[in-house]
Amino acid sequence: MAGQTTTATTLFLLMSMILMIILLLDFSYVCHADPDPVDDICIADLSTGQRFANGYPCKPASQVTADDLVSDVLAKEGNTSNVFGSFTTHGTVVKFPGLNTMGMSMNRVDFAPGGINAPHTHPRASELVIVVRGTLFIGIITADNKYFSKVVKKGEMFIVPRGLMHFQCNIGKGKAQTYAAFNSQLPGGISVPKSLFRSTPSIPDGLLSKVFQLDEATVRASKAKLVNI
Ligand code: GLV
Ligand code: MN
């Protein structure tokens, strides 16, 4: 009997320790953005179609050249002729394979006068933005619905904590431009209008009508106008 109790207690202690280790590992995982690299250089080989938890498979080290460490993907101004008057050029691992396992990436956003980078979130990264041209009105909404807004001028930076909703609007007379750095090679971008009004397949009009308290004809008109976003 005493032997059985000792075995049960040992088992209980063992299970508790295993549970604690799992929780600790899980906690340390969610506290970071991308996992740490295990090699100096791991240029993504996008051609394999394979993907690992830490990114893409590496191109053979013998084939790596200086060109793999450089990219001009953000060099050109984006075409802002669209309903929002802004264009985001993504400098993520998908466009710049040298970023593989580096835990960082960068976007460029161009704004026409009055252009808006519509409300969106990045599920896998925090963001640090610098305004390199013009003046923006920026907004960030926290998880408990607190809205922060500010006018940010050329040369100034602002932060967007991971996963929070945010937007920018060009309030200057001319064009505006930003560069945004992320602590993920593939931060993801969930745009509110795109997700809700241009998903594939489409979210039912009746549902959006109820959620936004709009009649269904307005929802349909909005979906039609957002066709090319
Ligand atoms: C700006 O918010 C960006 O995601 O580039
Ligand atoms: Mn953003």
Coordinates of C-alpha atoms and ligand atoms in Angstrom, one line a residue:
M1 CA 0.0 0.0 0.0
A2 CA 2.8 2.4 1.1
G3 CA 4.7 1.4 -2.1
Q4 CA 1.7 2.2 -4.3
T5 CA 1.3 5.7 -2.6
T6 CA 5.0 6.4 -3.2
T7 CA 4.7 5.4 -6.9
A8 CA 1.7 7.6 -7.3
T9 CA 3.4 10.5 -5.7
T10 CA 6.5 10.1 -7.8
L11 CA 4.4 9.9 -11.0
F12 CA 2.5 13.0 -9.9
L13 CA 5.7 14.9 -9.3
L14 CA 7.1 13.7 -12.7
M15 CA 4.0 14.8 -14.6
S16 CA 4.1 18.2 -12.8
M17 CA 7.7 18.7 -13.8
I18 CA 7.0 17.7 -17.4
L19 CA 4.0 20.1 -17.5
M20 CA 6.2 22.9 -16.0
I21 CA 8.9 22.3 -18.6
I22 CA 6.4 22.4 -21.5
L23 CA 4.9 25.6 -20.1
L24 CA 8.3 27.3 -19.8
L25 CA 9.3 26.3 -23.3
D26 CA 6.0 27.5 -24.6
F27 CA 6.4 30.8 -22.8
S28 CA 10.0 31.4 -24.0
Y29 CA 8.7 30.7 -27.6
V30 CA 5.9 33.2 -27.5
C31 CA 8.1 35.9 -26.0
H32 CA 10.3 36.0 -29.1
A33 CA 9.6 36.9 -32.7
D34 CA 11.3 34.6 -35.2
P35 CA 13.5 31.8 -33.8
D36 CA 17.3 32.4 -33.5
P37 CA 19.4 31.5 -36.5
V38 CA 21.6 28.4 -36.3
D39 CA 24.0 29.3 -39.1
D40 CA 25.8 32.5 -40.1
I41 CA 24.1 32.7 -43.5
C42 CA 21.2 30.7 -44.8
I43 CA 20.0 32.2 -48.1
A44 CA 16.5 30.8 -48.7
D45 CA 16.2 28.3 -51.5
L46 CA 12.6 29.2 -52.4
S47 CA 12.7 26.7 -55.3
T48 CA 12.2 23.6 -53.2
G49 CA 8.6 24.6 -52.1
Q50 CA 9.6 23.4 -48.6
R51 CA 9.2 25.4 -45.5
F52 CA 10.5 24.8 -41.9
A53 CA 9.6 26.3 -38.6
N54 CA 12.7 28.5 -38.8
G55 CA 12.1 29.5 -42.4
Y56 CA 13.2 28.0 -45.8
P57 CA 15.9 25.5 -46.5
C58 CA 19.3 27.0 -47.1
K59 CA 21.0 27.3 -50.5
P60 CA 24.2 25.3 -50.5
A61 CA 26.9 27.4 -48.7
S62 CA 29.3 26.9 -51.7
Q63 CA 26.8 28.7 -54.0
V64 CA 26.4 31.8 -51.8
T65 CA 27.7 35.1 -53.3
A66 CA 27.7 38.7 -52.2
D67 CA 24.6 39.3 -54.4
D68 CA 22.6 37.1 -52.1
L69 CA 23.2 39.7 -49.3
V70 CA 21.9 42.6 -51.3
S71 CA 18.4 43.5 -52.6
D72 CA 16.9 46.4 -54.6
V73 CA 13.3 45.3 -53.9
L74 CA 12.5 48.5 -52.0
A75 CA 14.3 50.8 -54.5
K76 CA 11.3 51.8 -56.7
E77 CA 8.4 54.0 -55.8
G78 CA 5.1 52.0 -55.5
N79 CA 2.1 52.8 -57.8
T80 CA -0.4 54.6 -55.6
S81 CA -3.2 54.8 -58.2
N82 CA -5.7 52.8 -56.2
V83 CA -8.7 53.6 -54.0
F84 CA -6.5 54.1 -50.9
G85 CA -3.8 56.2 -52.6
S86 CA -1.0 54.2 -51.1
F87 CA 1.2 51.2 -52.0
T88 CA 3.2 48.9 -49.8
T89 CA 6.2 47.2 -51.2
H90 CA 7.2 44.1 -49.2
G91 CA 10.8 43.4 -48.5
T92 CA 10.3 40.1 -46.8
V93 CA 12.1 36.8 -47.2
V94 CA 9.9 35.9 -50.1
K95 CA 11.3 38.8 -52.1
F96 CA 14.8 38.9 -50.5
P97 CA 15.9 35.3 -49.7
G98 CA 18.9 36.6 -47.8
L99 CA 16.6 37.5 -44.9
N100 CA 16.0 33.8 -44.2
T101 CA 16.5 33.0 -40.5
M102 CA 17.5 36.6 -39.8
G103 CA 14.4 37.5 -37.9
M104 CA 13.9 40.8 -39.7
S105 CA 12.5 42.4 -42.8
M106 CA 11.4 45.8 -44.2
N107 CA 8.5 47.4 -46.1
R108 CA 8.3 50.6 -48.0
V109 CA 5.1 52.5 -48.2
D110 CA 4.4 55.2 -50.7
F111 CA 1.5 57.7 -50.3
A112 CA -0.2 60.0 -52.8
P113 CA -1.4 63.2 -51.2
G114 CA -4.4 62.2 -49.0
G115 CA -3.4 58.5 -49.3
I116 CA -4.1 56.0 -46.5
N117 CA -2.4 52.8 -45.5
A118 CA -5.6 51.2 -44.3
P119 CA -6.0 49.7 -40.8
H120 CA -4.0 46.5 -40.6
T121 CA -2.1 44.3 -38.2
H122 CA 1.1 42.2 -38.3
P123 CA 0.5 38.9 -36.5
R124 CA 4.1 37.9 -36.2
A125 CA 6.1 41.1 -35.6
S126 CA 6.5 44.5 -34.0
E127 CA 7.1 47.3 -36.4
L128 CA 9.4 50.4 -36.3
V129 CA 8.5 53.0 -38.9
I130 CA 10.6 56.0 -40.1
V131 CA 9.0 58.7 -42.2
V132 CA 11.5 59.7 -44.9
R133 CA 9.2 62.0 -46.9
G134 CA 6.1 64.1 -46.0
T135 CA 3.9 64.2 -43.0
L136 CA 1.6 61.4 -41.7
F137 CA -1.3 61.2 -39.3
I138 CA -0.9 57.8 -37.6
G139 CA -3.2 55.7 -35.4
I140 CA -2.6 52.7 -33.2
I141 CA -5.3 50.9 -31.3
T142 CA -4.4 48.6 -28.4
A143 CA -6.0 45.3 -27.5
D144 CA -8.2 47.0 -24.9
N145 CA -9.4 49.5 -27.5
K146 CA -7.3 52.5 -26.6
Y147 CA -6.7 54.7 -29.6
F148 CA -3.3 56.6 -29.9
S149 CA -2.9 59.1 -32.7
K150 CA -0.2 61.6 -33.7
V151 CA 1.1 63.7 -36.5
V152 CA 4.6 62.3 -37.5
K153 CA 6.9 64.3 -39.7
K154 CA 9.9 63.5 -42.0
G155 CA 12.8 62.1 -39.9
E156 CA 10.6 60.9 -37.1
M157 CA 10.0 57.3 -36.1
F158 CA 7.1 55.5 -34.5
I159 CA 6.5 52.0 -33.1
V160 CA 3.7 49.6 -33.6
P161 CA 3.7 46.8 -31.0
R162 CA 3.2 43.3 -32.4
G163 CA -0.3 42.4 -33.5
L164 CA -1.9 45.9 -32.9
M165 CA -4.2 47.5 -35.3
H166 CA -2.7 50.6 -37.0
F167 CA -3.0 53.0 -40.0
Q168 CA -1.3 56.0 -41.6
C169 CA -2.7 58.8 -43.6
N170 CA -0.7 61.4 -45.7
I171 CA -1.8 64.8 -44.5
G172 CA 0.9 66.8 -46.3
K173 CA 0.5 68.6 -49.5
G174 CA 2.9 66.4 -51.5
K175 CA 3.8 62.7 -51.5
A176 CA 4.9 60.8 -48.4
Q177 CA 7.0 57.7 -47.9
T178 CA 8.0 55.4 -45.0
Y179 CA 10.3 52.5 -44.4
A180 CA 9.1 50.0 -41.8
A181 CA 11.4 47.5 -40.1
F182 CA 9.9 44.2 -38.6
N183 CA 11.4 41.7 -36.2
S184 CA 10.3 38.8 -38.4
Q185 CA 11.4 37.7 -41.8
L186 CA 7.7 37.3 -42.7
P187 CA 5.6 39.5 -40.4
G188 CA 2.3 38.9 -42.2
G189 CA -0.1 41.7 -42.9
I190 CA -3.9 41.5 -42.2
S191 CA -5.7 44.4 -43.7
V192 CA -9.1 45.1 -42.3
P193 CA -10.8 46.0 -45.6
K194 CA -9.1 43.2 -47.5
S195 CA -9.8 40.5 -44.9
L196 CA -13.4 41.4 -44.3
F197 CA -14.5 42.7 -47.8
R198 CA -12.3 40.8 -50.2
S199 CA -11.7 37.4 -48.7
T200 CA -11.8 34.2 -50.8
P201 CA -14.5 33.0 -50.7
S202 CA -16.4 36.1 -49.7
I203 CA -17.9 36.6 -46.2
P204 CA -21.7 36.6 -46.6
D205 CA -23.1 40.1 -47.2
G206 CA -25.8 39.5 -44.6
L207 CA -23.2 38.8 -41.9
L208 CA -21.2 41.9 -42.7
S209 CA -24.4 43.9 -42.8
K210 CA -25.3 42.8 -39.3
V211 CA -21.7 43.3 -37.9
F212 CA -21.4 46.8 -39.3
Q213 CA -25.1 47.8 -39.1
L214 CA -25.1 48.6 -42.8
D215 CA -27.8 47.5 -45.3
E216 CA -26.7 44.7 -47.7
A217 CA -26.7 46.9 -50.8
T218 CA -24.0 49.1 -49.1
V219 CA -22.0 46.0 -48.2
R220 CA -22.2 44.9 -51.8
A221 CA -21.2 48.3 -53.1
S222 CA -18.3 48.5 -50.8
K223 CA -17.0 45.0 -51.9
A224 CA -17.3 46.1 -55.5
K225 CA -15.3 49.3 -54.9
L226 CA -12.6 47.4 -53.1
V227 CA -12.1 45.0 -55.9
N228 CA -8.5 45.8 -56.7
I229 CA -7.0 46.3 -53.3
Ligands
GLV1 C1 3.1 50.2 -42.1 O1 2.3 50.2 -41.2 C2 3.6 49.0 -42.8 O2 3.2 47.9 -42.4 O3 4.5 49.1 -43.7
MN2 MN 2.1 48.0 -40.6

